[in-house]
Every structure is written in structure tokens, then in C-alpha cells.
mmCIF file of C-alpha atoms in Angstrom:
data_model
loop_
_atom_site.group_PDB
_atom_site.id
_atom_site.type_symbol
_atom_site.label_atom_id
_atom_site.label_comp_id
_atom_site.label_asym_id
_atom_site.label_seq_id
_atom_site.Cartn_x
_atom_site.Cartn_y
_atom_site.Cartn_z
ATOM 1 C CA UNK A 14 -0.047 0.034 -0.028
ATOM 2 C CA UNK A 15 2.695 2.592 0.711
ATOM 3 C CA UNK A 16 3.044 5.283 3.311
ATOM 4 C CA UNK A 17 -0.467 6.460 4.450
ATOM 5 C CA UNK A 18 0.619 10.334 3.764
ATOM 6 C CA UNK A 19 2.117 12.190 0.874
ATOM 7 C CA UNK A 20 5.874 11.369 0.070
ATOM 8 C CA UNK A 21 8.370 13.986 -0.509
ATOM 9 C CA UNK A 22 8.979 12.649 -4.254
ATOM 10 C CA UNK A 23 5.240 12.811 -4.782
ATOM 11 C CA UNK A 24 4.855 16.195 -3.383
ATOM 12 C CA UNK A 25 7.707 17.608 -5.630
ATOM 13 C CA UNK A 26 6.155 15.974 -8.700
ATOM 14 C CA UNK A 27 2.678 17.668 -7.936
ATOM 15 C CA UNK A 28 4.024 21.043 -7.159
ATOM 16 C CA UNK A 29 6.346 20.981 -10.359
ATOM 17 C CA UNK A 30 3.480 19.804 -12.499
ATOM 18 C CA UNK A 31 1.143 22.480 -11.065
ATOM 19 C CA UNK A 32 3.595 25.212 -11.338
ATOM 20 C CA UNK A 33 4.104 24.223 -14.974
ATOM 21 C CA UNK A 34 0.233 24.378 -15.642
ATOM 22 C CA UNK A 35 0.180 27.982 -13.835
ATOM 23 C CA UNK A 36 3.257 29.186 -15.821
ATOM 24 C CA UNK A 37 1.483 28.004 -19.076
ATOM 25 C CA UNK A 38 -1.543 30.158 -18.213
ATOM 26 C CA UNK A 39 -3.847 27.802 -16.119
ATOM 27 C CA UNK A 40 -6.301 29.290 -13.891
ATOM 28 C CA UNK A 41 -5.290 29.735 -10.442
ATOM 29 C CA UNK A 42 -7.413 27.936 -7.743
ATOM 30 C CA UNK A 43 -6.612 30.245 -4.728
ATOM 31 C CA UNK A 44 -7.045 33.767 -4.336
ATOM 32 C CA UNK A 45 -4.048 35.520 -5.948
ATOM 33 C CA UNK A 46 -2.258 37.947 -4.068
ATOM 34 C CA UNK A 47 0.915 39.764 -4.172
ATOM 35 C CA UNK A 48 2.269 37.472 -1.350
ATOM 36 C CA UNK A 49 2.724 34.615 -3.874
ATOM 37 C CA UNK A 50 4.598 35.879 -6.672
ATOM 38 C CA UNK A 51 6.122 32.719 -8.455
ATOM 39 C CA UNK A 52 4.223 29.782 -9.877
ATOM 40 C CA UNK A 53 5.966 27.363 -7.419
ATOM 41 C CA UNK A 54 4.672 29.402 -4.351
ATOM 42 C CA UNK A 55 1.033 29.376 -5.805
ATOM 43 C CA UNK A 56 1.369 25.542 -6.470
ATOM 44 C CA UNK A 57 2.655 25.079 -2.927
ATOM 45 C CA UNK A 58 -0.227 27.089 -1.406
ATOM 46 C CA UNK A 59 -2.689 25.074 -3.570
ATOM 47 C CA UNK A 60 -1.344 21.905 -2.293
ATOM 48 C CA UNK A 61 -1.350 23.071 1.390
ATOM 49 C CA UNK A 62 -5.030 24.065 1.063
ATOM 50 C CA UNK A 63 -5.942 20.688 -0.581
ATOM 51 C CA UNK A 64 -7.736 22.355 -3.340
ATOM 52 C CA UNK A 65 -6.113 20.387 -6.002
ATOM 53 C CA UNK A 66 -8.226 17.550 -7.796
ATOM 54 C CA UNK A 67 -5.465 15.058 -8.130
ATOM 55 C CA UNK A 68 -5.141 11.250 -7.786
ATOM 56 C CA UNK A 69 -1.954 9.636 -6.980
ATOM 57 C CA UNK A 70 -1.197 6.413 -8.776
ATOM 58 C CA UNK A 71 1.282 4.191 -6.740
ATOM 59 C CA UNK A 72 2.530 1.159 -8.500
ATOM 60 C CA UNK A 73 2.782 -2.008 -6.316
ATOM 61 C CA UNK A 74 5.749 -4.462 -6.426
ATOM 62 C CA UNK A 75 3.490 -7.022 -8.214
ATOM 63 C CA UNK A 76 3.026 -4.624 -11.178
ATOM 64 C CA UNK A 77 -0.488 -3.370 -10.306
ATOM 65 C CA UNK A 78 -1.358 0.036 -9.107
ATOM 66 C CA UNK A 79 -3.366 1.935 -6.761
ATOM 67 C CA UNK A 80 -5.068 5.178 -7.116
ATOM 68 C CA UNK A 81 -5.339 7.298 -4.201
ATOM 69 C CA UNK A 82 -7.051 10.626 -3.953
ATOM 70 C CA UNK A 83 -4.798 13.598 -3.046
ATOM 71 C CA UNK A 84 -7.357 14.773 -0.385
ATOM 72 C CA UNK A 85 -7.064 11.477 1.325
ATOM 73 C CA UNK A 86 -3.326 11.457 1.744
ATOM 74 C CA UNK A 87 -3.311 15.131 2.928
ATOM 75 C CA UNK A 88 -5.695 14.547 5.615
ATOM 76 C CA UNK A 89 -3.401 11.762 6.908
ATOM 77 C CA UNK A 90 -0.636 14.242 7.802
#
């Protein structure tokens, strides 16, 4: 099953992908302010708030996979 929380590798992947989306013009899901100036800061804040509709796919040793909603992993922290 894996750890019951978001790993640092999953967090890095999510923040990087979301920052790229924001830099390419995707709508921001939180209230924009001058406090968050870079796409990475905005992506981190969106992750902390838990507003991202993302599912994490974890591959198991036998080759199968498990889909876990991001909200479930964030609530475990």
C-alpha cells in the first residue's frame, strides 16, 4: 500500500507539474495576492489548502497499481 501520507517525491512531482500549468496560463485555484509571486509558491499554497483535484497512482511490487485521492493523503498528515 505504501505510506499513508504524501511522500516528498509525490509532493515534488505535484508542485512541479502544477507550477508548470500555472506558468502556461492555467487558472489559479486560490485567491491571488502579491504574497505569492512565483508559480511554485502558488502551487505550494494550492497543495497546502488541499484544493487540487489530483489522484496519486502508486505502483505496487507485483505490477498492479493503486489510485489514491490527494485529499485522502493530505488528511493523513
